[in-house]
Structures are given as structure tokens and as C-alpha cells.
Tab-separated table of C-alpha atoms and ligand atoms in Angstrom:
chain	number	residue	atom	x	y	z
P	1	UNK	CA	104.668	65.048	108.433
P	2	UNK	CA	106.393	68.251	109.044
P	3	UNK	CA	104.448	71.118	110.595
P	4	UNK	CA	106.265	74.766	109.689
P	5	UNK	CA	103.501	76.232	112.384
P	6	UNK	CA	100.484	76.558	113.845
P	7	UNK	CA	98.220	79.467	113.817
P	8	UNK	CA	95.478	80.259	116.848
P	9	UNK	CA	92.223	81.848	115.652
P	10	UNK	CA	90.577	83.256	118.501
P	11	UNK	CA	86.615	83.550	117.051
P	12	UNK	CA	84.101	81.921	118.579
P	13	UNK	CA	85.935	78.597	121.002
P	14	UNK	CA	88.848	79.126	118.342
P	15	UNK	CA	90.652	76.720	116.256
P	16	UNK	CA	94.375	75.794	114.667
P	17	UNK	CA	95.458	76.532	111.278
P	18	UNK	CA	98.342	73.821	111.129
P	19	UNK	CA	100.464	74.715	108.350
P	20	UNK	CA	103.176	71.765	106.790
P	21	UNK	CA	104.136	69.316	104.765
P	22	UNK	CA	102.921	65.968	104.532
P	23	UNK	CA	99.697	66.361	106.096
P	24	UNK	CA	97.014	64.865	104.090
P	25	UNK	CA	98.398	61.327	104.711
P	26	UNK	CA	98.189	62.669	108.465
P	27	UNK	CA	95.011	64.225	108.607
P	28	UNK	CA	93.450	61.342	110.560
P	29	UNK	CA	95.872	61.293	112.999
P	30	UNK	CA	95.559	65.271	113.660
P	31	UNK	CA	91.401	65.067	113.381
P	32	UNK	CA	90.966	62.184	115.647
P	33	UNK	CA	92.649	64.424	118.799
P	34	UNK	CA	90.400	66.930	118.188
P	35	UNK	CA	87.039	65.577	117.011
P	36	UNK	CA	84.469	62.963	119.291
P	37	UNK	CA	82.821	61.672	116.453
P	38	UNK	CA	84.626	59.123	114.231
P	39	UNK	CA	82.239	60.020	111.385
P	40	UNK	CA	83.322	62.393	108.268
P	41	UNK	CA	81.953	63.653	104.784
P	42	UNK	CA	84.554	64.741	102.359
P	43	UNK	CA	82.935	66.488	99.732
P	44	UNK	CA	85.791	67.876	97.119
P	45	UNK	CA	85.608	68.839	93.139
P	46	UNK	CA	86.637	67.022	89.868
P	47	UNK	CA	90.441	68.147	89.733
P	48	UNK	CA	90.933	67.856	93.079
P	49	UNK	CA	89.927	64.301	93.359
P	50	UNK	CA	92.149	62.270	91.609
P	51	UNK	CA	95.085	64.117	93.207
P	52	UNK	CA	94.320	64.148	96.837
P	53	UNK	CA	90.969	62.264	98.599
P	54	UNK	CA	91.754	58.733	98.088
P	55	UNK	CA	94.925	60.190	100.639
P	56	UNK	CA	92.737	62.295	102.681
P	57	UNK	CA	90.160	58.841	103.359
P	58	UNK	CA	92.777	56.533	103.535
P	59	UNK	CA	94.219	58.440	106.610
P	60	UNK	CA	90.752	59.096	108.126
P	61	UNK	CA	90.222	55.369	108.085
P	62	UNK	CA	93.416	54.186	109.435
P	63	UNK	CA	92.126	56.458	112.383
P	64	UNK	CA	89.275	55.152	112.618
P	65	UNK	CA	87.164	57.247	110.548
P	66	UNK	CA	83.918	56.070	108.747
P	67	UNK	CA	84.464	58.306	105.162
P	68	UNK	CA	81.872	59.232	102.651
P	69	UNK	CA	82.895	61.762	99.551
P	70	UNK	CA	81.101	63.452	97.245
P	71	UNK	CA	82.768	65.178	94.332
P	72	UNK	CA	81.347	68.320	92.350
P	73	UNK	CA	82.349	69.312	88.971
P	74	UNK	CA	85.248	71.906	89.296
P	75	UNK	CA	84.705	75.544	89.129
P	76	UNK	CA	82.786	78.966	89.943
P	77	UNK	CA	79.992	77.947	88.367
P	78	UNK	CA	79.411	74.781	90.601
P	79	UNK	CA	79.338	77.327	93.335
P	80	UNK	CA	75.442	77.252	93.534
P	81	UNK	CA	72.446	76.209	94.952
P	82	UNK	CA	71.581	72.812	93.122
P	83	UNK	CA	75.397	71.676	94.095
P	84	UNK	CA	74.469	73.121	97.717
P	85	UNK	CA	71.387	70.952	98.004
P	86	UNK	CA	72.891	67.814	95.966
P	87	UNK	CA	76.244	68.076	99.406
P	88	UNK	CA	73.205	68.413	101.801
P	89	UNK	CA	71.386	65.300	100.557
P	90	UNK	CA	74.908	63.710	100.420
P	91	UNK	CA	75.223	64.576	104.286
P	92	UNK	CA	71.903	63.123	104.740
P	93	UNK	CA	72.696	59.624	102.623
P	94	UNK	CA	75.715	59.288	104.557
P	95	UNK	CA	73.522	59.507	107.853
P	96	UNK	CA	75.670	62.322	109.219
P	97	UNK	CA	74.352	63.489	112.777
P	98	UNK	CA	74.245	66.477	114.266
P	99	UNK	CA	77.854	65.569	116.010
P	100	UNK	CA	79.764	64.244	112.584
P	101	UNK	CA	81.784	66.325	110.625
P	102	UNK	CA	82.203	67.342	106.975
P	103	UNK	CA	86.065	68.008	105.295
P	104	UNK	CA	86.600	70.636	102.154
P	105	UNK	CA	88.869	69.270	100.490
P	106	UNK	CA	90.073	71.728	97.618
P	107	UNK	CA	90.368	75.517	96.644
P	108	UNK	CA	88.002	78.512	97.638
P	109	UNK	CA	84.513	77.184	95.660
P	110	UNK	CA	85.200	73.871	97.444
P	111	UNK	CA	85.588	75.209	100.887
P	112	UNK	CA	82.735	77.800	100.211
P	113	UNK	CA	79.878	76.252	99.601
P	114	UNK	CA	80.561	72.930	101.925
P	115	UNK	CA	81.099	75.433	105.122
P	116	UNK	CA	77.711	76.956	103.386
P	117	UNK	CA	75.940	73.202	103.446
P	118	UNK	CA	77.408	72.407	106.884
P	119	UNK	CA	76.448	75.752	108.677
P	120	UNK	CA	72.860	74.642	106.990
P	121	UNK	CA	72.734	70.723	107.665
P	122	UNK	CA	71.090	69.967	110.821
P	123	UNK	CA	71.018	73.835	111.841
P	124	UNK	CA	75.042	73.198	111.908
P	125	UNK	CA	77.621	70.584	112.258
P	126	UNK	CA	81.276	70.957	112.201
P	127	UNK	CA	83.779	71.025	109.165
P	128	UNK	CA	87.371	71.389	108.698
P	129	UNK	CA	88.502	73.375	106.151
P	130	UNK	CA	91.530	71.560	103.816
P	131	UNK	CA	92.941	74.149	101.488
P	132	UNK	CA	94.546	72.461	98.710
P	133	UNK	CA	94.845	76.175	96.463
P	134	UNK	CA	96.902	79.087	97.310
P	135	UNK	CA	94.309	81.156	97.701
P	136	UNK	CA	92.509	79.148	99.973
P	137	UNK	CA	95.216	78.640	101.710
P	138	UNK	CA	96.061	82.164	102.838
P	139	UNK	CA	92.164	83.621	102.759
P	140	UNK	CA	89.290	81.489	102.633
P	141	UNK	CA	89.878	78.930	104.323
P	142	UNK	CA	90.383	81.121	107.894
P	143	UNK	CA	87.564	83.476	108.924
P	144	UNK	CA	84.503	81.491	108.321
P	145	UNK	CA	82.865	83.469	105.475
P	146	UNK	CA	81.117	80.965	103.612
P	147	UNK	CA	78.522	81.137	100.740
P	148	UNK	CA	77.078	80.658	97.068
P	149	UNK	CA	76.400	82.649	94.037
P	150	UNK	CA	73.361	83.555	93.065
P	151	UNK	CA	72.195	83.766	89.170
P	152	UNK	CA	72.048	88.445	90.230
P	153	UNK	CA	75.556	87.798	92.081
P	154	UNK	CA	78.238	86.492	93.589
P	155	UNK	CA	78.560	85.178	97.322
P	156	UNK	CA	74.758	86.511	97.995
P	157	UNK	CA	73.680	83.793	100.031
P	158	UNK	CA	76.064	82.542	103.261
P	159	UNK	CA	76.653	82.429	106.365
P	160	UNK	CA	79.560	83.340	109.048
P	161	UNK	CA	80.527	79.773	110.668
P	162	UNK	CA	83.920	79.150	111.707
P	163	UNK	CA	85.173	75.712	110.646
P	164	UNK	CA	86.788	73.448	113.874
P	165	UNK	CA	90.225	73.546	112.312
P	166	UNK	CA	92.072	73.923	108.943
P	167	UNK	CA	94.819	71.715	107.807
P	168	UNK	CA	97.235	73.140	104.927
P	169	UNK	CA	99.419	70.861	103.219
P	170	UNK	CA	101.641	73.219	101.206
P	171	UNK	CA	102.590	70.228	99.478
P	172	UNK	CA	99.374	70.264	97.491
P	173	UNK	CA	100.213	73.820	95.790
P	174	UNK	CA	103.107	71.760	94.011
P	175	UNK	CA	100.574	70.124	91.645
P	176	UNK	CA	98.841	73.707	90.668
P	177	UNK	CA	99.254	75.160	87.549
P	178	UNK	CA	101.568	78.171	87.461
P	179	UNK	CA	98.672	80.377	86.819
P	180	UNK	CA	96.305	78.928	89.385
P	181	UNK	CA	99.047	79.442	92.242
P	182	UNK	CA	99.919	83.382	90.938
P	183	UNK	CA	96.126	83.987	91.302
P	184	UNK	CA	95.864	83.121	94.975
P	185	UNK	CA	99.446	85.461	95.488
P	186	UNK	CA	97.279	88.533	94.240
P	187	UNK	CA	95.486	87.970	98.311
P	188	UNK	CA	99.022	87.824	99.634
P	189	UNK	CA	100.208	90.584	97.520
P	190	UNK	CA	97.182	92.995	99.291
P	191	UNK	CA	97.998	91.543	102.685
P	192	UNK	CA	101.964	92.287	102.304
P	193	UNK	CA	100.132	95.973	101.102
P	194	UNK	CA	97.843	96.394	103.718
P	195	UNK	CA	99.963	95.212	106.698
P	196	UNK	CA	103.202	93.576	106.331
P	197	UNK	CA	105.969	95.474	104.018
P	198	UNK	CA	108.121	92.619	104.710
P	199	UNK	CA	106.259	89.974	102.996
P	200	UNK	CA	105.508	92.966	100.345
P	201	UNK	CA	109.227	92.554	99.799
P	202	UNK	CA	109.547	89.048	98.722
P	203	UNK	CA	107.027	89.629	95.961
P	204	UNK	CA	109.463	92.501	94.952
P	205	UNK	CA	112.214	90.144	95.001
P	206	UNK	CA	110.182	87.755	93.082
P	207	UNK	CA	110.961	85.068	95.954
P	208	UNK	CA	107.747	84.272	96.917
P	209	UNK	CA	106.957	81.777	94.805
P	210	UNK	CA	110.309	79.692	96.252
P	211	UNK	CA	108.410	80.422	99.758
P	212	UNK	CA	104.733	79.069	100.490
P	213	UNK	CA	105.107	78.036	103.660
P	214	UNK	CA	106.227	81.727	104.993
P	215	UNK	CA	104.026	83.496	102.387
P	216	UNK	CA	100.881	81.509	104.012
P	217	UNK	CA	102.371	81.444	107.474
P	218	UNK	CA	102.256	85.275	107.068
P	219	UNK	CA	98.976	85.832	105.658
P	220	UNK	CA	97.064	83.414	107.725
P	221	UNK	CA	98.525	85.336	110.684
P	222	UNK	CA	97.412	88.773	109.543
P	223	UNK	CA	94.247	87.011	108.832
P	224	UNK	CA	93.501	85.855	111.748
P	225	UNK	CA	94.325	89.022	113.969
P	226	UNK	CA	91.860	91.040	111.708
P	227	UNK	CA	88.798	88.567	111.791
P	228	UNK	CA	89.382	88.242	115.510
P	229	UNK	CA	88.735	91.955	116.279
P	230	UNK	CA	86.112	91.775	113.658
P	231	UNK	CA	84.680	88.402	113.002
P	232	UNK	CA	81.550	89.486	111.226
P	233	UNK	CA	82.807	92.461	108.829
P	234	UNK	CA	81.712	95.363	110.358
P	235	UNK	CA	84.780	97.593	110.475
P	236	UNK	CA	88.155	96.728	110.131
P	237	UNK	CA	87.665	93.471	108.172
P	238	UNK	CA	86.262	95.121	105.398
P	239	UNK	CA	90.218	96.636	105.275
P	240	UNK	CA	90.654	93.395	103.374
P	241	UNK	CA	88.435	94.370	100.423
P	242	UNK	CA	91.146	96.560	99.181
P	243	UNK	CA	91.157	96.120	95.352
P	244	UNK	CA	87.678	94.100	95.245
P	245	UNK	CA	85.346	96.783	94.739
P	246	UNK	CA	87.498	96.777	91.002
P	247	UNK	CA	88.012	93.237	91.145
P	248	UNK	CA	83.997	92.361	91.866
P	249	UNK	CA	83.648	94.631	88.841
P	250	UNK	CA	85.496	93.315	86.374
P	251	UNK	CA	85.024	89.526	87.547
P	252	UNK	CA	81.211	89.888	86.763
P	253	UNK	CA	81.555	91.720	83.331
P	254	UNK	CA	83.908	89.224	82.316
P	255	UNK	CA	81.347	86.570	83.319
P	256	UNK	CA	83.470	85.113	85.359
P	257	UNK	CA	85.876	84.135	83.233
P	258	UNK	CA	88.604	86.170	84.988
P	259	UNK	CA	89.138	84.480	87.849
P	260	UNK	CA	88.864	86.306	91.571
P	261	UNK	CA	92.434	86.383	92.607
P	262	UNK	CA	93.555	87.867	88.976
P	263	UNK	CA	90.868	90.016	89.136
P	264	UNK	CA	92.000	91.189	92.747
P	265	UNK	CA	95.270	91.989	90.858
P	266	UNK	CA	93.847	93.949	88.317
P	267	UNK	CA	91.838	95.644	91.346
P	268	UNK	CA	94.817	96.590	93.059
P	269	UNK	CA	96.787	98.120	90.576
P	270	UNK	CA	94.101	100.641	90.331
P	271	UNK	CA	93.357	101.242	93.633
P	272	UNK	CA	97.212	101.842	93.583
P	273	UNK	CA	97.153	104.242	90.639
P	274	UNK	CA	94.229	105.981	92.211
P	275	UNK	CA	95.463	106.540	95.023
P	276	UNK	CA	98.846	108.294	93.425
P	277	UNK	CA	96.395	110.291	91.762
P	278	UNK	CA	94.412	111.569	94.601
P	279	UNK	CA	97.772	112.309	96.732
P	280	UNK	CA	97.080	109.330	98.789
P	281	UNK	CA	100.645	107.264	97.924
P	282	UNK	CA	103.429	108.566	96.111
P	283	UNK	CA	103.663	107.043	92.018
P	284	UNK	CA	106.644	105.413	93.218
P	285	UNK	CA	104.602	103.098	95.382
P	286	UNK	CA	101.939	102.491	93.241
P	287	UNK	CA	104.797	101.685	90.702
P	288	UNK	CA	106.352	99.773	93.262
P	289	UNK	CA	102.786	97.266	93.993
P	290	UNK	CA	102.910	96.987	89.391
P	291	UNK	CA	106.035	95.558	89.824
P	292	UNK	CA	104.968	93.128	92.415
P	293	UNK	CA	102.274	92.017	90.964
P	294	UNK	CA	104.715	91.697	87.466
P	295	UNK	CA	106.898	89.508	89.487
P	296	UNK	CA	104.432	87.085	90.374
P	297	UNK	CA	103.047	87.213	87.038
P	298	UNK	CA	99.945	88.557	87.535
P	299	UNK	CA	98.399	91.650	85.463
P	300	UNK	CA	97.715	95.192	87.762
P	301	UNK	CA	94.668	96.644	84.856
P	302	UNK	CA	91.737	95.903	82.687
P	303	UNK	CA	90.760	97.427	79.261
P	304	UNK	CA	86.863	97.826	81.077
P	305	UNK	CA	85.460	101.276	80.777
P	306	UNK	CA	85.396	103.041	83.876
P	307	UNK	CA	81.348	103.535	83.696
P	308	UNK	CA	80.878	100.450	83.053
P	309	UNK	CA	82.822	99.070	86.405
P	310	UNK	CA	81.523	101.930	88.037
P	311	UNK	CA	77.560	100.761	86.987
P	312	UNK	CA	78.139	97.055	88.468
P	313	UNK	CA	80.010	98.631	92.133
P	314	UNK	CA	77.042	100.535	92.380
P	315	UNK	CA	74.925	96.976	92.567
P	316	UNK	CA	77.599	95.284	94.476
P	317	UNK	CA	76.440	93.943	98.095
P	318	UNK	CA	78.951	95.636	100.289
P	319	UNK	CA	77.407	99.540	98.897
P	320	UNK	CA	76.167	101.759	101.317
P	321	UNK	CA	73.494	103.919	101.071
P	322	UNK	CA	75.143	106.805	100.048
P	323	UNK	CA	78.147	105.212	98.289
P	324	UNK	CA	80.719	102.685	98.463
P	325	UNK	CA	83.542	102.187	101.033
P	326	UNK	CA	87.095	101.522	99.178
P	327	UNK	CA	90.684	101.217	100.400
P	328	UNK	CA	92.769	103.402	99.770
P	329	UNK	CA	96.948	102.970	99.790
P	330	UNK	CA	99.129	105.592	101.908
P	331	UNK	CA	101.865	103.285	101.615
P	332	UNK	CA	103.185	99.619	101.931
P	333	UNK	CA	101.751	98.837	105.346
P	334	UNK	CA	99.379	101.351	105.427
P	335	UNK	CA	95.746	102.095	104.277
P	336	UNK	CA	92.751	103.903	104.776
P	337	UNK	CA	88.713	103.831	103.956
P	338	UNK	CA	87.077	106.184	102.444
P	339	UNK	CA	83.632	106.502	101.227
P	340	UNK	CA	83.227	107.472	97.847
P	341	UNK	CA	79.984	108.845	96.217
P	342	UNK	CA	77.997	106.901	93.544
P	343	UNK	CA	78.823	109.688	91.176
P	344	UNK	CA	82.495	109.660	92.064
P	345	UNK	CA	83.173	106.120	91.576
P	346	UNK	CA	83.943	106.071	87.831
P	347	UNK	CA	86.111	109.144	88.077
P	348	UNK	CA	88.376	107.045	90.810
P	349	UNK	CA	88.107	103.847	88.408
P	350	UNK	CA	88.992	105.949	85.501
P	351	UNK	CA	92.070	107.432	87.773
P	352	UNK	CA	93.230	104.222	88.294
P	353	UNK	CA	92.773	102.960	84.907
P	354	UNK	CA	94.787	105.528	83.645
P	355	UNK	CA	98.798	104.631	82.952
P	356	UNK	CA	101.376	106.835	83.213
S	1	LIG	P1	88.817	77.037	92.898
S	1	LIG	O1	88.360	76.427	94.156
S	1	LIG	O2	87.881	77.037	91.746
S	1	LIG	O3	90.189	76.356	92.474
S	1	LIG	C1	90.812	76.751	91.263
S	1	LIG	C2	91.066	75.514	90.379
S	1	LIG	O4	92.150	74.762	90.927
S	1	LIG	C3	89.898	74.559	90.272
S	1	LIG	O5	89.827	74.097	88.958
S	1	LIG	C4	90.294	73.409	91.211
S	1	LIG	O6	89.697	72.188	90.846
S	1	LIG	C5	91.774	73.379	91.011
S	1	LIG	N1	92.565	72.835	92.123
S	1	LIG	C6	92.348	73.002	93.452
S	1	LIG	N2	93.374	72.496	94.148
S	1	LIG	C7	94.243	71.969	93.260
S	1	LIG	C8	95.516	71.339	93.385
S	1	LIG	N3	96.125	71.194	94.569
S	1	LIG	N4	96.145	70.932	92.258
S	1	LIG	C9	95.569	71.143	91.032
S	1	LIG	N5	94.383	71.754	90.846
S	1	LIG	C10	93.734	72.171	91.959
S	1	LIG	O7	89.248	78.566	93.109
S	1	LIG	P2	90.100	79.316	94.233
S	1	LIG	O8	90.881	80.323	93.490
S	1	LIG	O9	90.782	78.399	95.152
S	1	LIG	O10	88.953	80.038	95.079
S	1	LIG	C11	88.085	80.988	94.493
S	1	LIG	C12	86.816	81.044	95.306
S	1	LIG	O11	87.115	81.446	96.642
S	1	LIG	C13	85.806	82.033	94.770
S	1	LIG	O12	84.542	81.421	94.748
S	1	LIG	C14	85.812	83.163	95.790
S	1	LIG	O13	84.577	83.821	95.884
S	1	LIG	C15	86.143	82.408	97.042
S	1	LIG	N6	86.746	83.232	98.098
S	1	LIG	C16	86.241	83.112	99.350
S	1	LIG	C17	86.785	83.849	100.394
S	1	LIG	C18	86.253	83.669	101.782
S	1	LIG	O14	86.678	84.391	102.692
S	1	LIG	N7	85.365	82.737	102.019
S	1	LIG	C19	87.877	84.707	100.158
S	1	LIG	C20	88.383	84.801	98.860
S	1	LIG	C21	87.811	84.046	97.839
């Protein structure tokens, strides 16, 4: 095993994001330091299975573990309530008690909707979160926002519960397919833009994708400092929806077929055009985010009509009353909210829409 680092979350009694090499045949040995119970539920998907559990439970055991697993079919659409009550009853048939643990094993669904079922199991037992996409990697795996979608929407039933640690084996992104690991860079890509115009740079220089282990070192970081001031989204988290307000938009008119972090792409190439437009950035840095995003392959616009993105924001869950609070860019490293009036919205999607 070879740890790069080791990331402190400070919510709630706080936990480690240990961030290596070579840690799912190690994940016993790290777990049984930090755990009491000697009982765990691995619940992963379909594609994630054949690659990695049979590694994950033969290290558990050789600690001393007692492993179940339960395996979902892969994808969004799994990411709802009959899989969330099928994991519960698995936690129940594999007598877990209220001081056992379950594991994610896999990308952002996986991790969702098992820190859903174990927030719900017994009023709420532990879990560790094991990342095994990019994506999960440098978002959802830290900050405890878990959930399901519902058949009106996405993520509309969850919870906030912090998972007891998270264990990244960067080594698991190798078996990813090259379109899989560009979607979770579109998160680091709005990090490196909101924050960190360093990291921004490697995606410039098209050497991020030679770098995980700095690219998620960096994110999780950033991460973490934001969800500690803010742990439950009520101010400066919501900073990291830059782009999704777009992105949520064109994910659900494509049914879902676009997945999130290409969508967040899409979402922040026009949040970056809109901003040039308003006066916000100069075109220069909104060029400047295209060409990131071209370098790790990922798209920065959609052919969806303004009003017709601007019709599903106006449904989307994080609205206000009067409108809906976006991100604006400034610059790399810098951003601001504003609120934007229901009537405004598809003149600022149809802004950013817009090519020069
Ligand atoms: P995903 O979990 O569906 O994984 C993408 C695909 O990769 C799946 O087919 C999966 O089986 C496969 N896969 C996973 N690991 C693999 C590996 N190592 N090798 C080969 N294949 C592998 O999707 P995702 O992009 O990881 O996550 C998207 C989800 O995350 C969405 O549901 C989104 O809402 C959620 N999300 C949550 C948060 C949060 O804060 N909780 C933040 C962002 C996104």
C-alpha cells in the first residue's frame, strides 16, 4: 500500500479521506483500527463487482471481518427506492446491528444510495465510503450528501450523514473507461474554477489525466474546507453548484442519458459564456475554462433551447421563492452568487448558449 495523503474532515467527530495506491487489498487492515465492530455489508453494483469486492472481502476477512455483499445492477436508474429497500433488507438478512458497518464500494449511485440506506437502517449505522470513480472520488464520496431519485426528480429524497471514513484507491480509476474518468474531471475542472487556479492549470496543460492522485488530493481538500464551514448547504456550499443549475437541466431533458459530470461540463461552459456576457469574466477566461474542458475531452454546450432549460430550473429543488441562486465566474479562483429571476433565467441560459 502506498498512501499519497490523508485528508481531515472536520464535520460532525470527523473522519480521514486516505488517498493511495494499493488500498483495497488493505482496507481491512485500515478499517479494523478504526471500527469496534468486526461486522461489514458491502453493497456495490454490476461493473464494479467483478473488478474489485472479491479484493475488498478478502482483506476484511483476513482482518477479521464477517462480510456480506449485495450487488445492484449498474447505473442512475438503480438509484431508487426499490434498490434502497432491497440494501435495507440486505442489512437486515445479514443481521447487521446498530454498531456494524456498511462499505460503498463503487462510483457516485453506489455511494449514494447505500449512505441513504445506512443513515435509514436502524435510525443509522456507520459506512465507509470506497470511491472506485473519479467523480466519487473527488465529490461524493466527502461531505455526506446522500440520496435517491425520485420518478419527479433527481436526489429528492436523502439525508446529510457523514460516512466514518473514505478510502480511495486511485488505482481503481485505471480500469475506467476514458469517458467515465473525463466525466468525474468536469467536478475538478469547477473546483480548479472556483478555488484553486493552480489545479485549473493542469487541465490547461492537459496533465491532469497523468495526475489523479494530486487532482483528487486537491479537490478533496477544497472539499472538505467548504463542507466544514457549511456542512448542511446553507451558504457557501451551494458555491459548489456552479454549472448545475445548466447541468440539472439538461441531465433531466436528456433523460438521463447524459451523464452528471458531462452534463456539469456542458453547465460550465455556459455559466462561463454568461458570465463574459454579463461583464462578470473577461471572454478570454471563459475561452480559457472551453479549452479546459477540450483538454480533458469533455464538451462545454448543449443544442437544448434556452426555454426549455430554463422551464425544468424553475422546478429544480435548490429554487427559491423568487428565483434561482447561480454562480457566477469573475475569474479562475473566483466566483460569486447571484440570484436570478424566474423570468431572467432563459435570457442567462440563452447568453451562455450563445458561441462567439
Ligand atoms: P456511477 O456510480 O454510475 O459510475 C459510473 C459507471 O462506472 C457505472 O457504470 C459503474 O458501474 C462504473 N464503474 C464504477 N467504478 C468503476 C471502475 N473502477 N472501473 C470500471 N467501471 C466502474 O456514476 P458516477 O459518475 O460515479 O456518480 C454519479 C452519481 O453521483 C449521480 O447519481 C450523482 O447524482 C451523484 N453525485 C453525488 C454527489 C454527492 O455529493 N453525494 C455529488 C456529485 C454527484
Amino acid at each position: 500500500m502506498d498512501i499519497y495523503s490523508t485528508v481531515r474532515v472536520n464535520v460532525g467527530s470527523g473522519y480521514d479521506v486516505t488517498i493511495g495506491r494499493g488500498i483495497i487489498d488493505c482496507c481491512g487492515q485500515l478499517l479494523s483500527g478504526l471500527l469496534s465492530t468486526r461486522r461489514a455489508a458491502v453493497v456495490t453494483d454490476s461493473n464494479v463487482q467483478p473488478l474489485y469486492l472479491e479484493r475488498v472481502v478478502r482483506s476484511l476477512e483476513a482482518d477479521g471481518f464477517t462480510v456480506t455483499s449485495f450487488a445492484f445492477e449498474a447505473g442512475e436508474l438503480s438509484k431508487n427506492i426499490a434498490t434502497l429497500g432491497k440494501i435495507l433488507e440486505f442489512f437486515a438478512q445479514s443481521g447487521l446491528t446498530r454498531k456494524d458497518c456498511a462499505i460503498a464500494l463503487g462510483g457516485g449511485v453506489v455511494g449514494d444510495i447505500t449512505g441513504f440506506a445506512a443513515g435509514c437502517y436502524m435510525r443509522g449505522i456507520d459506512y465507509i465510503q470506497m470511491p472506485t470513480t473519479m467523480l466519487a472520488a473527488i465529490d461524493s464520496s466527502v461531505g455526506g450528501k446522500t440520496a435517491i431519485d425520485l420518478e419527479t426528480g433527481k436526489n429528492l429524497a436523502g439525508l446529510f450523514i457523514q460516512p466514518r471514513a473514505v478510502l480511495c484507491d486511485v488505482d481503481c480509476m485505471s480500469t475506467l473507461s476514458h469517458e467515465i474518468y473525463a466525466d468525474g474531471l468536469a467536478e475538478a475542472v469547477k473546483a480548479g474554477i472556483l478555488n484553486d487556479p493552480e489545479l485549473f492549470a493542469l487541465f490547461e496543460r492537459g496533465e491532469a489525466a497523468d495526475k489523479p492522485e494530486i487532482v483528487i488530493d486537491r479537490c478533496v481538500r477544497y472539499k472538505a474546507g467548504v463542507v466544514e464551514q457549511d456542512e448542511k448547504e446553507t451558504g457557501l456550499r451551494k458555491m459548489l453548484n456552479l454549472g448545475h443549475t445548466p447541468a440539472h437541466a439538461i441531465e433531466k431533458l436528456s433523460d438521463y442519458h447524459i451523464p452528471h459530470g458531462r452534463a456539469v461540463a456542458m453547465g460550465l461552459g455556459i455559466m462561463a459564456r454568461a458570465s463574459a456576457k454579463r461583464g462578470c469574466c473577461s471572454t478570454e477566461c471563459a475561452a480559457r475554462i472551453s479549452r479546459a474542458l477540450a483538454c480533458c475531452g469533455l464538451p462545454d454546450n448543449t443544442d437544448y433551447a434556452p426555454d426549455d432549460m430554463a422551464a425544468v430550473a424553475a422546478s429544480d429543488k435548490k429554487r427559491t421563492a423568487g428565483g434561482v441562486s447561480v454562480v457566477l465566474i469573475r475569474d479562475i479562483g473566483d466566483c460569486i452568487f447571484e440570484e436570478i429571476d424566474l423570468e431572467h433565467i432563459s435570457g442567462l441560459f440563452a447568453d451562455g448558449l450563445e458561441q462567439e
